[in-house]
Coordinates of N, CA and C and ligand atoms in Angstrom, one line a residue:
M5 N 9.4 29.6 -6.6 CA 8.1 29.1 -7.0 C 7.6 28.1 -6.0
T6 N 6.3 28.1 -5.7 CA 5.8 27.0 -4.8 C 5.8 25.7 -5.6
R7 N 6.2 24.7 -4.9 CA 6.3 23.3 -5.5 C 5.0 22.6 -5.4
L8 N 4.7 21.8 -6.4 CA 3.5 20.9 -6.4 C 3.9 19.5 -6.1
S9 N 3.4 19.0 -4.9 CA 3.6 17.6 -4.6 C 2.2 16.9 -4.9
V10 N 2.2 15.9 -5.7 CA 1.0 15.2 -6.0 C 0.8 14.0 -5.1
N11 N -0.4 14.1 -4.4 CA -0.7 13.0 -3.5 C -1.4 11.9 -4.3
I12 N -0.8 10.7 -4.3 CA -1.3 9.6 -5.2 C -2.2 8.6 -4.5
N13 N -2.6 8.9 -3.2 CA -3.5 8.0 -2.5 C -4.7 7.6 -3.3
K14 N -5.3 8.6 -4.0 CA -6.6 8.3 -4.7 C -6.4 7.3 -5.8
I15 N -5.2 7.3 -6.4 CA -5.0 6.3 -7.4 C -5.0 4.9 -6.8
A16 N -4.4 4.8 -5.6 CA -4.4 3.5 -4.9 C -5.9 3.1 -4.5
T17 N -6.7 4.1 -4.2 CA -8.1 3.8 -3.8 C -8.8 3.2 -4.9
I18 N -8.6 3.7 -6.1 CA -9.3 3.1 -7.3 C -8.8 1.7 -7.5
R19 N -7.5 1.5 -7.4 CA -6.9 0.2 -7.6 C -7.5 -0.8 -6.6
N20 N -7.6 -0.3 -5.3 CA -8.1 -1.2 -4.2 C -9.5 -1.6 -4.4
A21 N -10.3 -0.8 -5.1 CA -11.7 -1.1 -5.3 C -11.9 -2.5 -6.0
R22 N -10.9 -2.9 -6.8 CA -11.0 -4.1 -7.6 C -10.0 -5.2 -7.2
G23 N -9.0 -4.9 -6.4 CA -7.9 -5.8 -6.3 C -7.1 -5.7 -7.6
G24 N -6.1 -6.5 -7.8 CA -5.3 -6.4 -9.0 C -4.4 -5.2 -9.0
N25 N -3.9 -4.8 -10.1 CA -3.0 -3.7 -10.2 C -3.4 -2.6 -11.2
I26 N -4.6 -2.4 -11.4 CA -5.1 -1.3 -12.3 C -5.9 -0.3 -11.5
P27 N -5.5 1.0 -11.5 CA -4.3 1.6 -12.1 C -3.0 1.2 -11.3
D28 N -1.9 1.2 -12.0 CA -0.6 0.9 -11.4 C -0.1 2.1 -10.7
V29 N -0.1 2.1 -9.4 CA 0.3 3.2 -8.5 C 1.8 3.6 -8.7
H30 N 2.6 2.6 -8.8 CA 4.0 2.8 -9.0 C 4.3 3.6 -10.3
K31 N 3.6 3.1 -11.4 CA 3.7 3.8 -12.7 C 3.2 5.2 -12.6
A32 N 2.1 5.4 -12.0 CA 1.5 6.7 -11.9 C 2.4 7.7 -11.2
A33 N 3.1 7.2 -10.1 CA 4.1 8.1 -9.4 C 5.2 8.6 -10.4
I34 N 5.7 7.7 -11.2 CA 6.7 8.0 -12.1 C 6.2 8.9 -13.2
E35 N 5.0 8.7 -13.7 CA 4.4 9.5 -14.7 C 4.1 10.9 -14.2
C36 N 3.7 11.0 -12.9 CA 3.4 12.4 -12.3 C 4.7 13.2 -12.4
E37 N 5.8 12.6 -12.0 CA 7.1 13.3 -12.1 C 7.5 13.7 -13.5
R38 N 7.3 12.7 -14.4 CA 7.6 13.0 -15.8 C 6.7 14.2 -16.4
Y39 N 5.5 14.3 -15.9 CA 4.6 15.4 -16.3 C 4.8 16.7 -15.6
G40 N 5.8 16.7 -14.7 CA 6.2 18.0 -14.0 C 5.9 18.1 -12.5
A41 N 5.4 17.1 -11.9 CA 5.2 17.2 -10.4 C 6.6 17.4 -9.8
D42 N 6.6 18.3 -8.7 CA 7.9 18.5 -8.0 C 8.1 17.6 -6.9
G43 N 7.1 16.7 -6.6 CA 7.2 15.8 -5.5 C 6.0 14.8 -5.6
I44 N 6.1 13.7 -4.8 CA 5.1 12.7 -4.7 C 4.8 12.6 -3.2
T45 N 3.5 12.7 -2.9 CA 3.1 12.5 -1.5 C 2.3 11.2 -1.3
V46 N 2.5 10.4 -0.3 CA 1.7 9.3 0.0 C 1.3 9.3 1.5
H47 N 0.1 8.8 1.8 CA -0.4 8.8 3.1 C -0.9 7.4 3.5
P48 N 0.1 6.6 4.0 CA -0.4 5.3 4.4 C -1.2 5.3 5.7
R49 N -2.4 4.9 5.6 CA -3.3 4.9 6.8 C -3.2 3.5 7.5
P50 N -3.5 3.5 8.8 CA -3.3 2.2 9.6 C -4.0 1.0 8.9
D51 N -5.1 1.2 8.3 CA -5.8 0.0 7.7 C -5.4 -0.2 6.2
E52 N -4.5 0.7 5.7 CA -3.9 0.6 4.3 C -5.0 0.6 3.3
R53 N -6.1 1.3 3.5 CA -7.2 1.3 2.6 C -6.9 2.1 1.3
H54 N -5.9 3.0 1.4 CA -5.5 3.7 0.2 C -4.1 3.2 -0.2
I55 N -3.1 3.9 0.0 CA -1.7 3.5 -0.3 C -1.3 2.4 0.8
T56 N -0.6 1.4 0.3 CA -0.2 0.4 1.3 C 1.2 0.6 1.7
Y57 N 1.6 0.0 2.8 CA 3.0 0.1 3.3 C 3.9 -0.5 2.2
E58 N 3.5 -1.5 1.5 CA 4.3 -2.2 0.5 C 4.4 -1.2 -0.7
D59 N 3.3 -0.5 -1.1 CA 3.4 0.5 -2.1 C 4.6 1.5 -1.8
V60 N 4.6 2.0 -0.6 CA 5.6 3.0 -0.2 C 7.0 2.5 -0.4
R61 N 7.2 1.2 -0.1 CA 8.6 0.6 -0.2 C 8.9 0.4 -1.7
I62 N 7.9 0.1 -2.5 CA 8.2 -0.1 -4.0 C 8.4 1.2 -4.7
I63 N 7.6 2.2 -4.3 CA 7.7 3.5 -5.0 C 9.0 4.2 -4.7
R64 N 9.4 4.1 -3.4 CA 10.5 5.0 -2.9 C 11.8 5.0 -3.8
P65 N 12.4 3.9 -4.2 CA 13.6 4.0 -5.0 C 13.5 4.7 -6.3
D66 N 12.3 4.8 -6.8 CA 12.2 5.4 -8.2 C 11.8 6.9 -8.1
I67 N 11.6 7.4 -7.0 CA 11.2 8.9 -6.9 C 12.5 9.7 -7.1
K68 N 12.4 10.5 -8.1 CA 13.6 11.4 -8.4 C 13.4 12.8 -7.9
T69 N 12.2 13.2 -7.6 CA 11.9 14.5 -7.1 C 11.9 14.5 -5.5
E70 N 10.9 15.0 -4.9 CA 10.8 14.9 -3.4 C 9.7 13.9 -3.0
F71 N 10.1 13.0 -2.1 CA 9.1 12.1 -1.6 C 8.7 12.5 -0.2
N72 N 7.4 12.7 -0.1 CA 6.8 13.1 1.2 C 5.9 12.0 1.7
I73 N 6.1 11.5 2.9 CA 5.2 10.6 3.5 C 4.5 11.3 4.7
E74 N 3.1 11.3 4.6 CA 2.4 11.9 5.7 C 1.6 10.8 6.4
G75 N 1.3 11.1 7.7 CA 0.5 10.2 8.5 C 0.6 10.4 10.0
Y76 N -0.2 9.6 10.7 CA -0.1 9.6 12.1 C 1.1 8.8 12.6
P77 N 1.9 9.4 13.5 CA 3.1 8.7 13.9 C 2.9 7.5 14.9
S78 N 2.3 6.5 14.4 CA 2.2 5.2 15.2 C 3.6 4.6 15.1
D79 N 3.8 3.5 15.9 CA 5.2 2.9 15.9 C 5.4 2.3 14.5
K80 N 4.4 1.7 13.9 CA 4.5 1.1 12.5 C 4.9 2.2 11.5
F81 N 4.2 3.3 11.6 CA 4.5 4.4 10.7 C 5.9 4.9 10.9
I82 N 6.4 5.1 12.1 CA 7.7 5.6 12.4 C 8.8 4.7 11.8
S83 N 8.5 3.3 12.0 CA 9.5 2.4 11.4 C 9.6 2.4 9.9
L84 N 8.4 2.6 9.3 CA 8.4 2.6 7.8 C 9.1 3.9 7.3
V85 N 8.9 5.0 7.9 CA 9.5 6.3 7.5 C 11.1 6.1 7.7
C86 N 11.5 5.6 8.8 CA 12.9 5.5 9.1 C 13.5 4.5 8.1
E87 N 12.8 3.5 7.7 CA 13.3 2.5 6.8 C 13.4 3.1 5.3
V88 N 12.4 3.8 4.9 CA 12.5 4.2 3.5 C 13.1 5.6 3.3
K89 N 13.2 6.3 4.4 CA 13.9 7.6 4.4 C 13.4 8.6 3.3
P90 N 12.2 9.1 3.4 CA 11.7 10.1 2.4 C 12.5 11.4 2.6
H91 N 12.3 12.3 1.7 CA 12.9 13.7 1.9 C 12.2 14.4 3.0
Q92 N 10.9 14.1 3.2 CA 10.1 14.9 4.1 C 9.0 13.9 4.8
V93 N 8.8 14.1 6.0 CA 7.7 13.4 6.7 C 6.8 14.5 7.2
T94 N 5.5 14.3 7.0 CA 4.5 15.3 7.5 C 3.6 14.6 8.5
L95 N 3.6 15.1 9.7 CA 2.9 14.4 10.8 C 1.5 15.0 10.9
V96 N 0.5 14.0 10.9 CA -0.9 14.3 10.9 C -1.6 13.7 12.1
P97 N -2.4 14.4 12.8 CA -3.0 13.8 14.0 C -4.3 13.0 13.7
D98 N -4.3 12.2 12.6 CA -5.5 11.5 12.3 C -5.9 10.3 13.2
P99 N -7.1 10.3 13.7 CA -7.5 9.0 14.4 C -7.6 7.9 13.3
P100 N -7.3 6.6 13.6 CA -7.2 5.6 12.6 C -8.4 5.5 11.7
D101 N -9.6 5.7 12.1 CA -10.8 5.4 11.3 C -11.3 6.7 10.6
V102 N -10.6 7.8 10.6 CA -11.1 9.0 10.0 C -11.1 8.9 8.5
L103 N -12.2 9.5 7.9 CA -12.3 9.4 6.4 C -11.1 10.1 5.7
T104 N -10.8 11.3 6.2 CA -9.7 12.1 5.6 C -9.2 13.0 6.8
S105 N -8.0 13.6 6.6 CA -7.5 14.4 7.7 C -8.4 15.6 7.9
N106 N -8.8 15.9 9.2 CA -9.8 16.9 9.4 C -9.4 17.9 10.4
A107 N -8.1 18.0 10.8 CA -7.7 19.0 11.8 C -6.1 18.9 11.8
G108 N -5.6 20.0 12.3 CA -4.1 20.1 12.6 C -3.8 19.6 14.0
W109 N -2.5 19.6 14.3 CA -2.1 19.2 15.6 C -2.4 20.2 16.7
D110 N -2.7 19.8 17.9 CA -2.7 20.7 19.0 C -1.2 20.7 19.5
T111 N -0.4 21.6 19.0 CA 1.0 21.6 19.4 C 1.3 22.1 20.8
V112 N 0.3 22.7 21.4 CA 0.4 23.1 22.8 C 0.4 21.9 23.7
R113 N -0.6 21.1 23.4 CA -0.9 19.8 24.2 C 0.2 18.7 23.9
H114 N 0.5 18.6 22.7 CA 1.3 17.5 22.3 C 2.8 17.8 21.9
A115 N 3.2 19.0 22.5 CA 4.6 19.4 22.2 C 5.7 18.4 22.4
S116 N 5.6 17.7 23.6 CA 6.7 16.8 23.9 C 6.6 15.5 23.1
F117 N 5.4 15.1 22.9 CA 5.1 13.9 22.1 C 5.7 14.1 20.7
L118 N 5.4 15.3 20.1 CA 5.9 15.6 18.8 C 7.4 15.8 18.7
K119 N 7.9 16.4 19.8 CA 9.4 16.6 19.8 C 10.2 15.3 19.8
N120 N 9.7 14.3 20.6 CA 10.3 13.0 20.7 C 10.4 12.4 19.3
I121 N 9.2 12.4 18.6 CA 9.1 11.8 17.3 C 10.0 12.5 16.3
I122 N 10.0 13.9 16.3 CA 10.8 14.7 15.4 C 12.3 14.4 15.6
D123 N 12.7 14.2 16.9 CA 14.1 13.9 17.1 C 14.5 12.6 16.4
I124 N 13.6 11.6 16.4 CA 13.9 10.3 15.7 C 14.1 10.6 14.3
F125 N 13.2 11.3 13.6 CA 13.3 11.5 12.2 C 14.5 12.4 11.9
K126 N 14.8 13.4 12.7 CA 16.0 14.2 12.5 C 17.2 13.4 12.5
G127 N 17.3 12.4 13.4 CA 18.4 11.5 13.5 C 18.6 10.7 12.2
H128 N 17.6 10.6 11.4 CA 17.7 9.9 10.1 C 17.8 10.9 9.0
G129 N 18.0 12.1 9.3 CA 18.2 13.1 8.3 C 17.0 13.4 7.4
I130 N 15.8 13.2 8.0 CA 14.5 13.5 7.3 C 13.9 14.8 7.7
R131 N 13.6 15.6 6.7 CA 12.9 16.9 7.0 C 11.5 16.7 7.6
T132 N 11.1 17.5 8.6 CA 9.9 17.2 9.3 C 8.9 18.4 9.1
S133 N 7.7 18.0 9.0 CA 6.6 19.1 8.8 C 5.4 18.6 9.7
I134 N 4.8 19.6 10.3 CA 3.6 19.3 11.1 C 2.3 19.9 10.5
F135 N 1.3 19.1 10.4 CA 0.0 19.6 9.8 C -0.7 20.4 10.9
I136 N -1.1 21.7 10.6 CA -1.5 22.6 11.6 C -2.6 23.5 11.1
D137 N -3.5 24.0 12.1 CA -4.5 25.0 11.8 C -3.9 26.4 11.9
T138 N -4.7 27.4 11.7 CA -4.2 28.7 11.6 C -4.1 29.4 13.0
D139 N -4.4 28.7 14.0 CA -4.3 29.3 15.4 C -2.9 29.7 15.7
I140 N -2.7 31.0 16.0 CA -1.3 31.5 16.2 C -0.6 30.9 17.4
A141 N -1.4 30.6 18.4 CA -0.8 30.0 19.6 C -0.2 28.6 19.3
K142 N -0.9 27.9 18.4 CA -0.4 26.5 18.0 C 0.8 26.7 17.1
I143 N 0.8 27.7 16.3 CA 2.0 27.9 15.4 C 3.2 28.3 16.3
E144 N 3.0 29.1 17.3 CA 4.1 29.5 18.1 C 4.6 28.3 18.9
A145 N 3.7 27.4 19.4 CA 4.1 26.3 20.2 C 4.9 25.3 19.3
A146 N 4.6 25.3 18.0 CA 5.3 24.3 17.1 C 6.8 24.4 17.1
I147 N 7.3 25.6 17.4 CA 8.7 25.8 17.4 C 9.4 25.0 18.4
K148 N 8.7 24.7 19.5 CA 9.3 23.9 20.6 C 9.5 22.4 20.2
T149 N 8.8 22.0 19.1 CA 8.9 20.6 18.7 C 10.2 20.3 17.9
G150 N 10.8 21.4 17.4 CA 12.0 21.3 16.5 C 11.7 21.0 15.1
C151 N 10.4 21.1 14.7 CA 10.1 20.8 13.3 C 10.7 21.8 12.3
D152 N 10.9 21.4 11.1 CA 11.4 22.3 10.0 C 10.3 23.1 9.4
R153 N 9.2 22.5 9.2 CA 8.1 23.1 8.4 C 6.8 23.0 9.1
L154 N 5.8 23.8 8.7 CA 4.4 23.6 9.0 C 3.6 23.4 7.7
E155 N 2.6 22.5 7.8 CA 1.7 22.4 6.6 C 0.4 22.9 7.1
L156 N -0.1 24.0 6.5 CA -1.4 24.6 6.9 C -2.5 23.7 6.3
Y157 N -3.5 23.4 7.2 CA -4.6 22.6 6.8 C -5.6 23.6 6.2
T158 N -5.8 23.5 4.8 CA -6.5 24.5 4.1 C -8.0 24.2 3.8
E159 N -8.5 23.2 4.4 CA -10.0 23.0 4.2 C -10.8 24.2 4.6
P160 N -10.6 24.9 5.7 CA -11.4 26.0 6.0 C -11.2 27.2 5.0
Y161 N -10.1 27.3 4.4 CA -9.9 28.2 3.3 C -10.7 27.8 2.1
A162 N -10.6 26.5 1.7 CA -11.4 26.1 0.5 C -12.9 26.2 0.7
S163 N -13.4 25.9 1.9 CA -14.8 26.0 2.1 C -15.3 27.4 2.1
G164 N -14.5 28.4 2.6 CA -14.9 29.8 2.6 C -14.6 30.5 1.3
F165 N -13.8 30.0 0.5 CA -13.3 30.7 -0.7 C -14.5 31.1 -1.7
Q166 N -15.4 30.2 -1.9 CA -16.5 30.5 -2.9 C -17.2 31.8 -2.5
S167 N -17.6 31.9 -1.2 CA -18.4 33.1 -0.9 C -17.6 34.3 -0.6
D168 N -16.4 34.2 0.0 CA -15.7 35.4 0.3 C -14.2 35.1 0.4
P169 N -13.5 35.1 -0.8 CA -12.1 34.7 -0.8 C -11.2 35.5 0.2
E170 N -11.5 36.8 0.3 CA -10.6 37.7 1.1 C -10.7 37.3 2.6
K171 N -12.0 37.0 3.0 CA -12.2 36.6 4.4 C -11.6 35.2 4.6
A172 N -11.7 34.4 3.6 CA -11.2 33.0 3.8 C -9.7 33.0 3.9
I173 N -9.0 33.8 3.2 CA -7.5 33.8 3.2 C -6.9 34.5 4.4
G174 N -7.7 35.4 5.0 CA -7.2 36.2 6.1 C -6.4 35.4 7.2
P175 N -7.0 34.5 7.8 CA -6.3 33.7 8.9 C -5.1 33.0 8.4
F176 N -5.1 32.6 7.1 CA -4.0 31.9 6.5 C -2.8 32.8 6.3
I177 N -3.1 34.0 5.9 CA -2.0 35.0 5.7 C -1.3 35.3 7.1
R178 N -2.2 35.5 8.1 CA -1.7 35.8 9.5 C -0.8 34.6 10.0
A179 N -1.3 33.4 9.8 CA -0.6 32.2 10.2 C 0.7 32.1 9.5
A180 N 0.7 32.3 8.2 CA 1.9 32.2 7.4 C 2.9 33.2 7.8
E181 N 2.5 34.4 8.1 CA 3.4 35.5 8.6 C 4.0 35.1 9.9
A182 N 3.2 34.5 10.8 CA 3.7 34.1 12.1 C 4.8 33.0 11.9
A183 N 4.5 32.0 11.0 CA 5.5 31.0 10.8 C 6.8 31.5 10.2
R184 N 6.6 32.5 9.3 CA 7.8 33.1 8.7 C 8.6 33.8 9.8
D185 N 7.9 34.6 10.7 CA 8.7 35.3 11.7 C 9.4 34.3 12.6
L186 N 8.9 33.1 12.8 CA 9.6 32.1 13.6 C 10.7 31.4 12.9
G187 N 10.8 31.6 11.6 CA 11.8 30.9 10.8 C 11.4 29.6 10.3
L188 N 10.1 29.3 10.4 CA 9.6 28.0 9.9 C 9.1 28.1 8.4
D189 N 9.6 27.1 7.6 CA 9.1 27.1 6.2 C 7.7 26.6 6.2
L190 N 7.0 26.8 5.1 CA 5.6 26.6 5.1 C 5.1 25.7 3.9
N191 N 4.3 24.7 4.1 CA 3.6 24.0 3.1 C 2.1 24.2 3.3
A192 N 1.3 23.7 2.4 CA -0.2 23.8 2.6 C -0.8 22.7 1.9
G193 N -2.0 22.2 2.4 CA -2.7 21.2 1.7 C -4.1 20.9 2.3
H194 N -4.9 20.4 1.5 CA -6.3 19.8 1.7 C -7.3 20.7 1.0
D195 N -8.0 20.1 0.1 CA -9.1 20.7 -0.7 C -8.7 21.8 -1.5
L196 N -7.4 21.9 -1.9 CA -6.9 22.9 -2.9 C -7.3 22.3 -4.2
N197 N -7.7 23.3 -5.1 CA -8.2 22.8 -6.4 C -7.9 23.9 -7.5
L198 N -8.3 23.7 -8.7 CA -8.1 24.6 -9.8 C -8.7 26.0 -9.6
D199 N -9.8 26.0 -8.8 CA -10.4 27.3 -8.6 C -9.7 28.1 -7.5
N200 N -9.3 27.5 -6.4 CA -8.8 28.2 -5.2 C -7.3 28.3 -5.1
L201 N -6.6 27.6 -5.9 CA -5.1 27.5 -5.6 C -4.4 28.8 -5.9
K202 N -4.7 29.4 -7.0 CA -3.9 30.6 -7.5 C -4.0 31.7 -6.4
Y203 N -5.2 31.9 -5.9 CA -5.5 33.0 -4.9 C -4.7 32.7 -3.7
F204 N -4.6 31.4 -3.3 CA -3.9 31.1 -2.1 C -2.4 31.3 -2.3
S205 N -1.9 30.8 -3.4 CA -0.4 30.9 -3.6 C 0.0 32.4 -3.8
K206 N -0.8 33.1 -4.5 CA -0.5 34.5 -4.8 C -0.4 35.4 -3.5
N207 N -1.3 35.0 -2.5 CA -1.3 35.8 -1.2 C -0.2 35.3 -0.2
I208 N 0.3 34.1 -0.5 CA 1.4 33.6 0.4 C 2.5 33.2 -0.5
P209 N 3.2 34.2 -1.1 CA 4.2 33.8 -2.1 C 5.4 33.1 -1.5
W210 N 5.6 33.1 -0.2 CA 6.8 32.4 0.3 C 6.4 30.9 0.7
L211 N 5.2 30.5 0.3 CA 4.8 29.1 0.5 C 5.8 28.1 -0.3
K212 N 6.3 27.1 0.4 CA 7.3 26.2 -0.3 C 6.6 25.2 -1.1
E213 N 5.5 24.6 -0.6 CA 5.0 23.4 -1.3 C 3.5 23.3 -1.0
V214 N 2.7 22.9 -2.0 CA 1.3 22.4 -1.8 C 1.3 21.0 -2.1
S215 N 0.5 20.2 -1.3 CA 0.3 18.8 -1.6 C -1.2 18.6 -2.0
I216 N -1.5 18.1 -3.2 CA -2.8 18.0 -3.7 C -3.1 16.7 -4.2
G217 N -4.3 16.1 -3.8 CA -4.6 14.8 -4.2 C -6.0 14.7 -4.8
H218 N -7.0 14.8 -4.0 CA -8.4 14.5 -4.4 C -8.8 15.3 -5.7
A219 N -8.7 16.6 -5.6 CA -9.2 17.4 -6.8 C -8.3 17.1 -8.0
L220 N -7.0 17.0 -7.8 CA -6.1 16.9 -9.0 C -6.4 15.5 -9.7
I221 N -6.5 14.5 -8.9 CA -6.7 13.2 -9.6 C -8.1 13.1 -10.2
S222 N -9.1 13.8 -9.6 CA -10.4 13.9 -10.2 C -10.4 14.7 -11.5
D223 N -9.7 15.8 -11.5 CA -9.5 16.6 -12.7 C -8.9 15.8 -13.8
A224 N -8.0 14.9 -13.5 CA -7.3 14.1 -14.5 C -8.2 13.2 -15.2
L225 N -9.4 12.9 -14.7 CA -10.4 12.1 -15.4 C -10.9 12.9 -16.6
Y226 N -11.0 14.2 -16.5 CA -11.4 15.0 -17.6 C -10.3 15.5 -18.5
Y227 N -9.2 15.9 -17.9 CA -8.2 16.6 -18.7 C -7.0 15.7 -19.0
G228 N -6.9 14.6 -18.4 CA -5.7 13.7 -18.5 C -4.7 14.2 -17.4
L229 N -3.9 13.2 -17.0 CA -2.9 13.5 -15.9 C -1.9 14.5 -16.3
Q230 N -1.4 14.4 -17.5 CA -0.3 15.3 -18.0 C -0.8 16.8 -18.0
N231 N -2.0 17.0 -18.7 CA -2.6 18.3 -18.8 C -2.9 18.9 -17.4
T232 N -3.4 18.0 -16.6 CA -3.9 18.5 -15.2 C -2.7 19.0 -14.4
I233 N -1.6 18.2 -14.4 CA -0.4 18.6 -13.7 C 0.1 20.0 -14.2
G234 N 0.1 20.1 -15.5 CA 0.5 21.4 -16.1 C -0.4 22.5 -15.7
M235 N -1.7 22.3 -15.6 CA -2.7 23.3 -15.2 C -2.4 23.8 -13.8
Y236 N -2.2 22.8 -12.9 CA -1.9 23.2 -11.5 C -0.6 23.9 -11.4
K237 N 0.4 23.4 -12.1 CA 1.7 24.1 -12.0 C 1.6 25.6 -12.5
R238 N 0.8 25.8 -13.5 CA 0.7 27.2 -14.0 C 0.1 28.1 -13.0
L239 N -0.8 27.6 -12.2 CA -1.4 28.4 -11.1 C -0.4 28.8 -10.0
L240 N 0.7 28.1 -10.0 CA 1.7 28.3 -8.9 C 2.8 29.3 -9.4
V241 N 2.8 29.6 -10.7 CA 3.8 30.5 -11.2 C 3.5 31.9 -10.7
K242 N 4.5 32.6 -10.2 CA 4.3 33.9 -9.6 C 4.1 35.0 -10.7
Ligands
PXP326 N1 -2.2 17.2 3.3 C1 -2.6 16.3 4.2 C2 -1.9 16.2 5.6 C3 -3.6 15.3 3.9 O1 -3.9 14.4 4.8 C4 -4.2 15.3 2.7 C5 -5.2 14.3 2.3 O2 -4.7 13.0 2.4 C6 -3.7 16.3 1.7 C7 -2.8 17.3 2.1 C8 -4.3 16.4 0.4 O3 -5.7 16.8 0.4 P1 -6.6 16.7 -0.9 O4 -6.7 15.2 -1.2 O5 -7.9 17.3 -0.5 O6 -5.9 17.4 -2.0

C-alpha cells in the first residue's frame, strides 16, 4: 500500500499568524499518527515562516511512524537533519523566498552537489529522496547522486487532472517506470487532494509514499482531522 505522510507545515502557518501556540503543532503531529497517518513531513524554510527549526527538534522524539524532513540543503538545514536524524530527508531546490516548492532538481546540472550532500546523510543512516520533475534525462541522472528515492513533483498532474486525467498522468507513469527500471523507490507530492489522489495511486501502484499538506489540512476544516486522514488513506487502498 502507498503510505500517507501528512505535511504539518500548514498547521504551523496558522499558529504563526497569531504567535502563541494555537494550534499546537506538536500535538497535531501526534494526533495525525493516532488517526492513521503513516508518517509526518515537515518543511523548515530558511525564514521559518511555517514550521520552525525548534518545532522539528521538539516533534522528532515523539514520532513513532516515519519522520520526513524536506527542504533546500543549506548548511543550517544539513546540520538540523544530521542532528535530529529523521527516517528520510527529501531534498528540494527551493530558492529561499519561494511561496511553495515549484520545481524539481536539475539532477544533470547539480549531480555532484547532490551527491556530496547525499553522502553526508547516508553517513548518518538517513534515507534520501530527491524532488524531481518527470523529465526522463533528469531521472536517469539522479542515479549518479546515490539517492534512495525520488519524489515526483505532482503539481503538473494536479493542474491537468480536471480537464484530461489520462493526459495528465502519462508523463508520471513514464517517469515512474524509468525510476523503477533504475531500482529507485518512488514518492510523490504537491497539490494531491481528495479528487486526484486515487487516480494517481491506482496508475502507479508501486508508489511508496505520498506527502500531502495543503489540501489535507484544508479538508480537515470541514471533515475534521481524523475523518480526513481516513478519507485520504482509503483512496490509497489498492
Ligand atoms: N512535497 C514537497 C517537496 C513539498 O515542498 C510540498 C509542499 O511543502 C509537498 C510535497 C506537499 O504539497 P501540498 O502542500 O500541496 O500537499
